[in-house]
Amino acid sequence: MKAPSFEYAKAESVDEALELLGRFGDDAKVIAGGQSLVPALNMRLAGPSALIDIGAIGELRGIKLDGAVMRIGALTRHCEIMASGEIARHVPLLAKAVPNIAHEAIRNRGTIGGSLANADPAAEWPACSLALGAVMEIAGQNGRRKVSAADFFQGYYTTAIEPDEILIAIEFPVISADYRSAFMELSRRKGDYAMVGLAAHARVSGGVFNDVRLSFFNVADRPVLAVSAAAVLEGKEMSVQAVEQAQQALGDDLDPLGDLYCSPEYKIRLARVLTGRVLSQLAAG
Amino acid sequence: MSDRPGISVLDRPNSYIGRTVERPNARRLVQGRGAFVDDMKLPRMVHLAFCRSPYAHAEVVSIDKAEAEALPGVIRVVTMEDLKDIMTPWVGVLDHLKGIKSAEQWPLANGKVHWQGEPVAAVVATSRAIAEDAADLVMVEYNELPPVTDMMTALDPETPVIHKELGDNLCFERNVDEGDVDKAFAEAAFVAEETMRFNRHTGVTMEPRAIICDYNPADEVLTLHMAVQCPHMSKNLYAKHLGLDENKVRVICKDVGGSFGIKIHTYSDEMAAGAITVLLGRPVKFVADRLESFVTDIHARDHVVKARMAFNAEGEITALDMDDVTGIGPYSVYPRTSGIEANQVVNLTGGPYKHRNYRCRARVVFLNKNVMCQYRGVGHPIAVAIAEHLIDRGAVALGLDPVEIRHRNFIPDDAYPYTAPSGAIYERQSHHQCLDKLVEMMDYKGLRAEQAALREKGIYRGIGFVSLVEVTNPSPAFYGVGGARIASQDGCTIRLDPTGGITCITGVTEQGQGTETIVAQIAASAVGVSMDNVRVITGDTDVVPYGGGTWASRGAGIGGEAALQAGKELRKNILKVAATILQSDPEALDIRDGAIIDADTGTERMPLSELGRIAYFRGDTLPHDVQPELVVTRHFVSRGFPFVFTNAAHACHVEVDIETGMVKLLKYWVVEDCGTVINPLLVEEQTRGGVVQGLGPALFEECLYSDEGQLQNGSMADYLVPMAAEMPDIVVGHVETPTATSELGAKGVGEAGTAGAPGAVMNAINDALGSFNVSLADMPFTPEKVLRALGKV
């Protein structure tokens, strides 16, 4: 478990990082917290010709509330999000999700941008960003562009980031007071990738659900919004019947693949259980 | 002498026996100042990485090492052709396992590969990283052969035979048929029957296997720095297979980061390292990384057992009948064999109970998977789970409480010594006492009331019991009689140092369980010094008395008794010298807290440092006929019984989420009888660690192989070891029934936790789901399996 040899370059600015990416070409990999990349290197599952370390680029770090937008720098660590009062107040789904991310040691090093750019279908942040309609800001040689979460995740470990681009920041809409969020995942052991997880977000007023967003993870090659189940719930009050209908409708939304420990049927079953539990949480506030 | 009537050597004034004391080595380890093999650097040392088979079964057509050898930093790529003249192959059989067979095994592939991960070529380089780079460049052409991966069809005539020369895929078979089993089943009031599956899993030691082999051609001495449980066994094997003088092989084993039975076996890659140091005449280091550990460290268990138990109307077991198939790897592991586990299942199933009709067939079959061999609790978890599951089924059918049915069936207290129908002989056990204490500790009645109340609310909690026997303190009956040069005796040398402290040099080894601590406690107590003044040295075959090391729960019972006898003898010798100096009678003196005292009054007469000064530096002042002998060695081998059995009662409390199938461990209780408790905290730590290592395979751990023989989860990301967050509080209580086979009276305690936990979890889950009329007996109990049993997937 020794990494194959590679070139290493540390960028001091976004421009320098982009310049290095251009110089080393498609074989280069950007390293941030290294929580997924370093094990992959050591297991020789990844063999980039060069690592471009963006860890020292200060402008990529930090949480900033800007009107109706919560902007989180790509290098912001999971533990910083966990400690942020502003996040808890204005984007509570993130605060609910973050304790589920791996273990403390990993949360201390891993970054939100790294997790999103890695696009592991079992990871928490991609599902949260999809549920909340986050926007990713990406920098390239030709300037910066923004991509919605819905367009950002394109498959297993695949995103809209081009080989010569870097994820800069993620913008989450600030949540208004009549919205509620809930997060739940089922894993064999605390800190493991979930067997199935659900990040949910909805407007709940007078007991009635509107604008329901149910974002499942580890059920496909990317996070999946359960639109049929959400449609069933639209304008309804919480009831056993409504929950059952939503659970039923998941059959149209999800077509999970099995993995080492869970068959597709079991994953669907867990998705339905999570739906029931998460809706109860949303309804209860 | 101080051993006045009524005061045994164990409860002398200031005795450390039975006391929780700090581990003398803890501070060093937590400060990161341990000395593990990987910490060592020797001059001119080179590193090994292996090119390993990607296939479970294949012919090796060709090996092209040119590109790898051209890589800068690579010294040589070694294949079996290079080693054939240097060493001899080995075969993992023992004489007393009648009919056991295995094939010749070499350190590197000899024309064929038999499991995914088998070493094919060894790359020697100036760093491990370069060696790994080069291993990727070794071009091996394989011709794939059909793999044998299903133990249930391995013996079918149409299944390919892995080793043609053996004729079939059967490694070993043992049959027992005692009493009249058929009659008992014909007359039974109830028969419980189940097919049970015990998953293949592995040890996952925190420190992987590690070895530095250093052959000096000038004096023909081979020094092995090794993470190993049994240094003298390794010394013998390396000498034997490398054709060296055994006296010129030295094994040095300093700190070892966990072993659990992983580090008592012969591994191809480690033997290759031994051959390569002879080939090159320079030190060779091999440290297994986590990925190769998963495909080469011995795996454990992997049994399918069809079993049935007959009961009479009173709930008494009248017969047990079972058929065990266990799938090992392509070889029986050398030198302990892969037959011992099945043999233990035959010996121990139903061990606590008095039934006299017992039939068992155990078959050990070869597979194209990684090798399987002795791991913590060898065979016990299977033996315990089988009987304990069936007895619970009997209890349910006959309307008895699981505690009551066990009491009705335990071997009566006045029947000891007792010979079980399998032939196992028990000196004395305390099943009733342990179970009574357990029930009290856990507030059984309260838990049952809570269970019923919560059931009303849709919460499913269950309580599972097991009672068990465990093999410890083995006599030569384990390996010696089978022809293996694995010592069952052990020795301890204790020296009084001139400063008044003592140095203990022991043949048993430390891998984290506290061996050094208990040896220090015993020696300090036996001699009469403070533990602060005791230094313990282990693990160097040039220094320590010849002994077996630490395995099969023998460290405390065997090594501890040797330390006790050496300490007593040293005290006698010291008192002889003291009596001369003090013009007293040895009988009138004693040693307490590092000083010679008057035995009657406790008045201090002379510190040991003064005695040491005189004995070592002023012998001229002593009479001519007094020669101080202040170094004593004593050995001990367990005799009278083949094994000293311990016993225990466990209970596990779980909650099953019937919507997800997830099992939550709420609490765990153990009452353990390991005879004399030397250090209660260490006994509890061993018990808790053991329980966790049994909870792991019950709920999480499994080596998942594809039909092609590929290990699919061989990394820490995919193989689920038990983690702290999921583990329950484990409460431990003690009952002490000392063994009369030694003066110390200590039995082993290292494995009983692992033996009991899987069965206890299984019984608890089935108890929780009792109202659904399901029976789960296929480990591990993954959430999906639980839901499938409930018909919800």
PDB file of N, CA and C in Angstrom, chain A residues 1-5 39 41-45 103 185-193 195 247 258-267 269-270 272-274 276-277, chain B residues 128-129 132-133 136 289-291 657-662 699-700 702 704 712-713 715-723 725-726 780-784 787-788 792-793:
ATOM      1  N   MET A   1       0.834  -1.204   0.000  1.00  0.00           N
ATOM      2  CA  MET A   1       0.000   0.000   0.000  1.00  0.00           C
ATOM      3  C   MET A   1       0.862   1.244   0.000  1.00  0.00           C
ATOM      4  N   LYS A   2       1.772   1.339  -0.954  1.00  0.00           N
ATOM      5  CA  LYS A   2       2.554   2.559  -1.154  1.00  0.00           C
ATOM      6  C   LYS A   2       2.071   3.179  -2.457  1.00  0.00           C
ATOM      7  N   ALA A   3       1.817   4.465  -2.438  1.00  0.00           N
ATOM      8  CA  ALA A   3       1.338   5.134  -3.641  1.00  0.00           C
ATOM      9  C   ALA A   3       2.389   5.052  -4.742  1.00  0.00           C
ATOM     10  N   PRO A   4       1.956   4.922  -5.993  1.00  0.00           N
ATOM     11  CA  PRO A   4       2.929   5.035  -7.078  1.00  0.00           C
ATOM     12  C   PRO A   4       3.478   6.463  -7.100  1.00  0.00           C
ATOM     13  N   SER A   5       4.632   6.657  -7.678  1.00  0.00           N
ATOM     14  CA  SER A   5       5.226   7.994  -7.610  1.00  0.00           C
ATOM     15  C   SER A   5       4.470   8.958  -8.520  1.00  0.00           C
ATOM     16  N   PRO A  39      -6.213   7.341   0.265  1.00  0.00           N
ATOM     17  CA  PRO A  39      -6.386   5.881   0.285  1.00  0.00           C
ATOM     18  C   PRO A  39      -6.409   5.281  -1.121  1.00  0.00           C
ATOM     19  N   LEU A  41      -4.835   6.346  -3.704  1.00  0.00           N
ATOM     20  CA  LEU A  41      -3.443   6.302  -4.171  1.00  0.00           C
ATOM     21  C   LEU A  41      -2.714   5.117  -3.545  1.00  0.00           C
ATOM     22  N   ASN A  42      -2.874   4.967  -2.232  1.00  0.00           N
ATOM     23  CA  ASN A  42      -2.142   3.914  -1.541  1.00  0.00           C
ATOM     24  C   ASN A  42      -2.598   2.523  -1.967  1.00  0.00           C
ATOM     25  N   MET A  43      -3.853   2.414  -2.332  1.00  0.00           N
ATOM     26  CA  MET A  43      -4.342   1.117  -2.808  1.00  0.00           C
ATOM     27  C   MET A  43      -4.101   0.973  -4.310  1.00  0.00           C
ATOM     28  N   ARG A  44      -3.450   1.972  -4.870  1.00  0.00           N
ATOM     29  CA  ARG A  44      -3.147   1.991  -6.312  1.00  0.00           C
ATOM     30  C   ARG A  44      -4.412   1.874  -7.168  1.00  0.00           C
ATOM     31  N   LEU A  45      -5.499   2.420  -6.624  1.00  0.00           N
ATOM     32  CA  LEU A  45      -6.727   2.516  -7.425  1.00  0.00           C
ATOM     33  C   LEU A  45      -6.675   3.786  -8.268  1.00  0.00           C
ATOM     34  N   HIS A 103     -16.022   9.837  10.249  1.00  0.00           N
ATOM     35  CA  HIS A 103     -15.615   9.933  11.642  1.00  0.00           C
ATOM     36  C   HIS A 103     -14.945  11.282  11.886  1.00  0.00           C
ATOM     37  N   GLU A 185     -29.812   8.571   7.658  1.00  0.00           N
ATOM     38  CA  GLU A 185     -29.195   7.514   6.859  1.00  0.00           C
ATOM     39  C   GLU A 185     -29.096   6.243   7.679  1.00  0.00           C
ATOM     40  N   LEU A 186     -29.106   5.125   6.975  1.00  0.00           N
ATOM     41  CA  LEU A 186     -28.982   3.835   7.640  1.00  0.00           C
ATOM     42  C   LEU A 186     -27.644   3.227   7.240  1.00  0.00           C
ATOM     43  N   SER A 187     -26.799   3.027   8.246  1.00  0.00           N
ATOM     44  CA  SER A 187     -25.505   2.404   7.947  1.00  0.00           C
ATOM     45  C   SER A 187     -25.268   1.290   8.947  1.00  0.00           C
ATOM     46  N   ARG A 188     -24.454   0.320   8.523  1.00  0.00           N
ATOM     47  CA  ARG A 188     -24.192  -0.829   9.389  1.00  0.00           C
ATOM     48  C   ARG A 188     -23.469  -0.384  10.642  1.00  0.00           C
ATOM     49  N   ARG A 189     -22.489   0.506  10.452  1.00  0.00           N
ATOM     50  CA  ARG A 189     -21.735   1.004  11.595  1.00  0.00           C
ATOM     51  C   ARG A 189     -21.717   2.524  11.519  1.00  0.00           C
ATOM     52  N   LYS A 190     -21.661   3.167  12.664  1.00  0.00           N
ATOM     53  CA  LYS A 190     -21.617   4.623  12.662  1.00  0.00           C
ATOM     54  C   LYS A 190     -20.397   5.087  11.864  1.00  0.00           C
ATOM     55  N   GLY A 191     -20.628   6.023  10.963  1.00  0.00           N
ATOM     56  CA  GLY A 191     -19.521   6.558  10.182  1.00  0.00           C
ATOM     57  C   GLY A 191     -19.314   5.879   8.851  1.00  0.00           C
ATOM     58  N   ASP A 192     -19.941   4.714   8.655  1.00  0.00           N
ATOM     59  CA  ASP A 192     -19.844   4.048   7.355  1.00  0.00           C
ATOM     60  C   ASP A 192     -20.649   4.808   6.320  1.00  0.00           C
ATOM     61  N   TYR A 193     -20.319   4.572   5.064  1.00  0.00           N
ATOM     62  CA  TYR A 193     -21.220   5.022   4.007  1.00  0.00           C
ATOM     63  C   TYR A 193     -22.584   4.385   4.249  1.00  0.00           C
ATOM     64  N   MET A 195     -26.149   2.585   3.790  1.00  0.00           N
ATOM     65  CA  MET A 195     -26.773   1.612   2.877  1.00  0.00           C
ATOM     66  C   MET A 195     -27.724   2.389   1.977  1.00  0.00           C
ATOM     67  N   GLN A 247     -44.477   6.269  -0.186  1.00  0.00           N
ATOM     68  CA  GLN A 247     -43.593   5.091  -0.177  1.00  0.00           C
ATOM     69  C   GLN A 247     -43.818   4.230  -1.412  1.00  0.00           C
ATOM     70  N   GLY A 258     -27.802  -3.243  -6.558  1.00  0.00           N
ATOM     71  CA  GLY A 258     -27.341  -3.843  -5.311  1.00  0.00           C
ATOM     72  C   GLY A 258     -25.862  -3.564  -5.102  1.00  0.00           C
ATOM     73  N   ASP A 259     -25.393  -3.778  -3.885  1.00  0.00           N
ATOM     74  CA  ASP A 259     -23.956  -3.721  -3.641  1.00  0.00           C
ATOM     75  C   ASP A 259     -23.557  -4.922  -2.796  1.00  0.00           C
ATOM     76  N   LEU A 260     -22.370  -4.892  -2.241  1.00  0.00           N
ATOM     77  CA  LEU A 260     -21.853  -6.048  -1.500  1.00  0.00           C
ATOM     78  C   LEU A 260     -22.807  -6.530  -0.431  1.00  0.00           C
ATOM     79  N   TYR A 261     -23.440  -5.604   0.243  1.00  0.00           N
ATOM     80  CA  TYR A 261     -24.209  -5.981   1.428  1.00  0.00           C
ATOM     81  C   TYR A 261     -25.716  -5.811   1.286  1.00  0.00           C
ATOM     82  N   CYS A 262     -26.183  -5.138   0.214  1.00  0.00           N
ATOM     83  CA  CYS A 262     -27.618  -4.877   0.086  1.00  0.00           C
ATOM     84  C   CYS A 262     -28.089  -5.214  -1.320  1.00  0.00           C
ATOM     85  N   SER A 263     -29.177  -5.950  -1.393  1.00  0.00           N
ATOM     86  CA  SER A 263     -29.787  -6.225  -2.686  1.00  0.00           C
ATOM     87  C   SER A 263     -30.623  -5.008  -3.092  1.00  0.00           C
ATOM     88  N   PRO A 264     -30.978  -4.896  -4.379  1.00  0.00           N
ATOM     89  CA  PRO A 264     -31.838  -3.789  -4.807  1.00  0.00           C
ATOM     90  C   PRO A 264     -33.169  -3.767  -4.039  1.00  0.00           C
ATOM     91  N   GLU A 265     -33.750  -4.936  -3.816  1.00  0.00           N
ATOM     92  CA  GLU A 265     -35.040  -4.991  -3.109  1.00  0.00           C
ATOM     93  C   GLU A 265     -34.900  -4.441  -1.689  1.00  0.00           C
ATOM     94  N   TYR A 266     -33.772  -4.786  -1.070  1.00  0.00           N
ATOM     95  CA  TYR A 266     -33.580  -4.315   0.300  1.00  0.00           C
ATOM     96  C   TYR A 266     -33.389  -2.802   0.316  1.00  0.00           C
ATOM     97  N   LYS A 267     -32.693  -2.286  -0.684  1.00  0.00           N
ATOM     98  CA  LYS A 267     -32.482  -0.836  -0.724  1.00  0.00           C
ATOM     99  C   LYS A 267     -33.808  -0.093  -0.885  1.00  0.00           C
ATOM    100  N   ARG A 269     -36.643  -1.173   0.061  1.00  0.00           N
ATOM    101  CA  ARG A 269     -37.322  -1.323   1.357  1.00  0.00           C
ATOM    102  C   ARG A 269     -36.809  -0.244   2.345  1.00  0.00           C
ATOM    103  N   LEU A 270     -35.489  -0.092   2.406  1.00  0.00           N
ATOM    104  CA  LEU A 270     -34.921   0.897   3.325  1.00  0.00           C
ATOM    105  C   LEU A 270     -35.323   2.319   2.923  1.00  0.00           C
ATOM    106  N   ARG A 272     -38.034   3.208   1.590  1.00  0.00           N
ATOM    107  CA  ARG A 272     -39.428   3.418   2.036  1.00  0.00           C
ATOM    108  C   ARG A 272     -39.478   3.653   3.552  1.00  0.00           C
ATOM    109  N   VAL A 273     -38.697   2.893   4.275  1.00  0.00           N
ATOM    110  CA  VAL A 273     -38.672   3.095   5.732  1.00  0.00           C
ATOM    111  C   VAL A 273     -38.170   4.499   6.054  1.00  0.00           C
ATOM    112  N   LEU A 274     -37.106   4.902   5.374  1.00  0.00           N
ATOM    113  CA  LEU A 274     -36.555   6.238   5.629  1.00  0.00           C
ATOM    114  C   LEU A 274     -37.580   7.317   5.289  1.00  0.00           C
ATOM    115  N   GLY A 276     -40.809   7.190   5.475  1.00  0.00           N
ATOM    116  CA  GLY A 276     -41.773   7.283   6.573  1.00  0.00           C
ATOM    117  C   GLY A 276     -41.193   8.026   7.767  1.00  0.00           C
ATOM    118  N   ARG A 277     -39.973   7.694   8.116  1.00  0.00           N
ATOM    119  CA  ARG A 277     -39.367   8.292   9.312  1.00  0.00           C
ATOM    120  C   ARG A 277     -39.044   9.772   9.090  1.00  0.00           C
TER     121      ARG A 277
ATOM    122  N   ARG B 128      10.173  -0.409  -0.016  1.00  0.00           N
ATOM    123  CA  ARG B 128       8.931  -1.125  -0.263  1.00  0.00           C
ATOM    124  C   ARG B 128       8.181  -0.501  -1.445  1.00  0.00           C
ATOM    125  N   ALA B 129       8.238   0.814  -1.574  1.00  0.00           N
ATOM    126  CA  ALA B 129       7.513   1.471  -2.664  1.00  0.00           C
ATOM    127  C   ALA B 129       8.064   1.019  -4.008  1.00  0.00           C
ATOM    128  N   GLU B 132       6.969  -2.448  -4.723  1.00  0.00           N
ATOM    129  CA  GLU B 132       5.579  -2.517  -5.213  1.00  0.00           C
ATOM    130  C   GLU B 132       5.490  -2.086  -6.675  1.00  0.00           C
ATOM    131  N   ASP B 133       6.228  -1.025  -7.026  1.00  0.00           N
ATOM    132  CA  ASP B 133       6.248  -0.606  -8.432  1.00  0.00           C
ATOM    133  C   ASP B 133       6.696  -1.769  -9.320  1.00  0.00           C
ATOM    134  N   ASP B 136       4.319  -4.714  -9.939  1.00  0.00           N
ATOM    135  CA  ASP B 136       3.343  -4.472 -11.013  1.00  0.00           C
ATOM    136  C   ASP B 136       3.937  -4.772 -12.392  1.00  0.00           C
ATOM    137  N   ASP B 289       0.983  -5.498   4.031  1.00  0.00           N
ATOM    138  CA  ASP B 289       0.078  -4.355   4.113  1.00  0.00           C
ATOM    139  C   ASP B 289      -1.347  -4.873   4.274  1.00  0.00           C
ATOM    140  N   ARG B 290      -2.270  -3.935   4.496  1.00  0.00           N
ATOM    141  CA  ARG B 290      -3.634  -4.362   4.855  1.00  0.00           C
ATOM    142  C   ARG B 290      -4.290  -5.158   3.731  1.00  0.00           C
ATOM    143  N   LEU B 291      -3.998  -4.794   2.503  1.00  0.00           N
ATOM    144  CA  LEU B 291      -4.640  -5.503   1.396  1.00  0.00           C
ATOM    145  C   LEU B 291      -4.144  -6.940   1.309  1.00  0.00           C
ATOM    146  N   ASP B 657     -34.792  -3.880  14.961  1.00  0.00           N
ATOM    147  CA  ASP B 657     -35.694  -2.975  14.262  1.00  0.00           C
ATOM    148  C   ASP B 657     -36.371  -3.795  13.166  1.00  0.00           C
ATOM    149  N   ILE B 658     -37.638  -4.099  13.343  1.00  0.00           N
ATOM    150  CA  ILE B 658     -38.278  -5.020  12.405  1.00  0.00           C
ATOM    151  C   ILE B 658     -38.637  -4.342  11.083  1.00  0.00           C
ATOM    152  N   GLU B 659     -38.398  -3.049  10.990  1.00  0.00           N
ATOM    153  CA  GLU B 659     -38.600  -2.385   9.698  1.00  0.00           C
ATOM    154  C   GLU B 659     -37.339  -2.410   8.840  1.00  0.00           C
ATOM    155  N   THR B 660     -36.179  -2.314   9.491  1.00  0.00           N
ATOM    156  CA  THR B 660     -34.920  -2.289   8.737  1.00  0.00           C
ATOM    157  C   THR B 660     -34.114  -3.575   8.890  1.00  0.00           C
ATOM    158  N   GLY B 661     -34.443  -4.361   9.891  1.00  0.00           N
ATOM    159  CA  GLY B 661     -33.670  -5.572  10.166  1.00  0.00           C
ATOM    160  C   GLY B 661     -32.405  -5.320  10.959  1.00  0.00           C
ATOM    161  N   MET B 662     -32.192  -4.077  11.358  1.00  0.00           N
ATOM    162  CA  MET B 662     -30.943  -3.774  12.065  1.00  0.00           C
ATOM    163  C   MET B 662     -31.009  -4.217  13.520  1.00  0.00           C
ATOM    164  N   LEU B 699     -22.371 -10.158  13.658  1.00  0.00           N
ATOM    165  CA  LEU B 699     -23.158  -9.092  13.038  1.00  0.00           C
ATOM    166  C   LEU B 699     -22.488  -8.433  11.837  1.00  0.00           C
ATOM    167  N   PHE B 700     -21.171  -8.433  11.779  1.00  0.00           N
ATOM    168  CA  PHE B 700     -20.509  -7.589  10.773  1.00  0.00           C
ATOM    169  C   PHE B 700     -19.515  -8.319   9.873  1.00  0.00           C
ATOM    170  N   GLU B 702     -17.269 -10.619   7.592  1.00  0.00           N
ATOM    171  CA  GLU B 702     -17.362 -11.781   6.714  1.00  0.00           C
ATOM    172  C   GLU B 702     -16.436 -11.582   5.527  1.00  0.00           C
ATOM    173  N   LEU B 704     -16.133 -12.131   2.046  1.00  0.00           N
ATOM    174  CA  LEU B 704     -17.085 -12.462   0.979  1.00  0.00           C
ATOM    175  C   LEU B 704     -16.324 -12.868  -0.275  1.00  0.00           C
ATOM    176  N   GLN B 712     -14.037 -10.273  -2.197  1.00  0.00           N
ATOM    177  CA  GLN B 712     -14.677  -9.066  -2.709  1.00  0.00           C
ATOM    178  C   GLN B 712     -14.637  -7.887  -1.742  1.00  0.00           C
ATOM    179  N   ASN B 713     -14.242  -8.142  -0.529  1.00  0.00           N
ATOM    180  CA  ASN B 713     -14.262  -7.041   0.442  1.00  0.00           C
ATOM    181  C   ASN B 713     -12.968  -6.984   1.253  1.00  0.00           C
ATOM    182  N   SER B 715     -10.667  -4.978   2.185  1.00  0.00           N
ATOM    183  CA  SER B 715     -10.078  -3.722   2.641  1.00  0.00           C
ATOM    184  C   SER B 715     -10.857  -3.253   3.862  1.00  0.00           C
ATOM    185  N   MET B 716     -10.288  -2.307   4.572  1.00  0.00           N
ATOM    186  CA  MET B 716     -10.971  -1.812   5.763  1.00  0.00           C
ATOM    187  C   MET B 716     -12.218  -1.001   5.407  1.00  0.00           C
ATOM    188  N   ALA B 717     -12.344  -0.611   4.160  1.00  0.00           N
ATOM    189  CA  ALA B 717     -13.554   0.107   3.759  1.00  0.00           C
ATOM    190  C   ALA B 717     -14.720  -0.862   3.609  1.00  0.00           C
ATOM    191  N   ASP B 718     -14.428  -2.076   3.184  1.00  0.00           N
ATOM    192  CA  ASP B 718     -15.508  -3.003   2.836  1.00  0.00           C
ATOM    193  C   ASP B 718     -15.700  -4.135   3.842  1.00  0.00           C
ATOM    194  N   TYR B 719     -14.639  -4.499   4.546  1.00  0.00           N
ATOM    195  CA  TYR B 719     -14.734  -5.557   5.557  1.00  0.00           C
ATOM    196  C   TYR B 719     -15.085  -4.867   6.871  1.00  0.00           C
ATOM    197  N   LEU B 720     -16.180  -5.274   7.464  1.00  0.00           N
ATOM    198  CA  LEU B 720     -16.700  -4.518   8.607  1.00  0.00           C
ATOM    199  C   LEU B 720     -16.214  -5.110   9.928  1.00  0.00           C
ATOM    200  N   VAL B 721     -15.166  -4.507  10.476  1.00  0.00           N
ATOM    201  CA  VAL B 721     -14.749  -4.930  11.821  1.00  0.00           C
ATOM    202  C   VAL B 721     -15.678  -4.272  12.836  1.00  0.00           C
ATOM    203  N   PRO B 722     -15.857  -4.904  13.991  1.00  0.00           N
ATOM    204  CA  PRO B 722     -16.712  -4.274  15.006  1.00  0.00           C
ATOM    205  C   PRO B 722     -16.068  -2.986  15.507  1.00  0.00           C
ATOM    206  N   MET B 723     -16.850  -1.944  15.618  1.00  0.00           N
ATOM    207  CA  MET B 723     -16.322  -0.645  16.054  1.00  0.00           C
ATOM    208  C   MET B 723     -16.955  -0.258  17.396  1.00  0.00           C
ATOM    209  N   ALA B 725     -18.575   2.237  18.512  1.00  0.00           N
ATOM    210  CA  ALA B 725     -19.904   2.848  18.588  1.00  0.00           C
ATOM    211  C   ALA B 725     -21.017   1.801  18.649  1.00  0.00           C
ATOM    212  N   GLU B 726     -20.803   0.657  18.046  1.00  0.00           N
ATOM    213  CA  GLU B 726     -21.848  -0.374  18.017  1.00  0.00           C
ATOM    214  C   GLU B 726     -21.747  -1.349  19.179  1.00  0.00           C
ATOM    215  N   PRO B 780     -23.092 -13.800   9.136  1.00  0.00           N
ATOM    216  CA  PRO B 780     -23.504 -12.798  10.113  1.00  0.00           C
ATOM    217  C   PRO B 780     -24.964 -12.402   9.908  1.00  0.00           C
ATOM    218  N   PHE B 781     -25.563 -11.921  10.980  1.00  0.00           N
ATOM    219  CA  PHE B 781     -26.970 -11.531  10.910  1.00  0.00           C
ATOM    220  C   PHE B 781     -27.045 -10.107  10.368  1.00  0.00           C
ATOM    221  N   THR B 782     -26.940 -10.018   9.046  1.00  0.00           N
ATOM    222  CA  THR B 782     -27.011  -8.704   8.407  1.00  0.00           C
ATOM    223  C   THR B 782     -28.457  -8.237   8.455  1.00  0.00           C
ATOM    224  N   PRO B 783     -28.656  -6.926   8.384  1.00  0.00           N
ATOM    225  CA  PRO B 783     -30.033  -6.437   8.433  1.00  0.00           C
ATOM    226  C   PRO B 783     -30.884  -7.040   7.316  1.00  0.00           C
ATOM    227  N   GLU B 784     -30.295  -7.213   6.154  1.00  0.00           N
ATOM    228  CA  GLU B 784     -31.099  -7.785   5.058  1.00  0.00           C
ATOM    229  C   GLU B 784     -31.528  -9.219   5.360  1.00  0.00           C
ATOM    230  N   LEU B 787     -34.457  -9.125   7.726  1.00  0.00           N
ATOM    231  CA  LEU B 787     -35.722  -8.754   7.065  1.00  0.00           C
ATOM    232  C   LEU B 787     -36.233  -9.871   6.165  1.00  0.00           C
ATOM    233  N   ARG B 788     -35.305 -10.571   5.512  1.00  0.00           N
ATOM    234  CA  ARG B 788     -35.725 -11.681   4.656  1.00  0.00           C
ATOM    235  C   ARG B 788     -36.372 -12.777   5.500  1.00  0.00           C
ATOM    236  N   LYS B 792     -39.991  -9.680   4.763  1.00  0.00           N
ATOM    237  CA  LYS B 792     -40.267  -8.296   4.366  1.00  0.00           C
ATOM    238  C   LYS B 792     -39.422  -7.841   3.182  1.00  0.00           C
ATOM    239  N   VAL B 793     -38.584  -8.690   2.662  1.00  0.00           N
ATOM    240  CA  VAL B 793     -37.855  -8.346   1.427  1.00  0.00           C
ATOM    241  C   VAL B 793     -38.143  -9.444   0.423  1.00  0.00           C
TER     242      VAL B 793
END
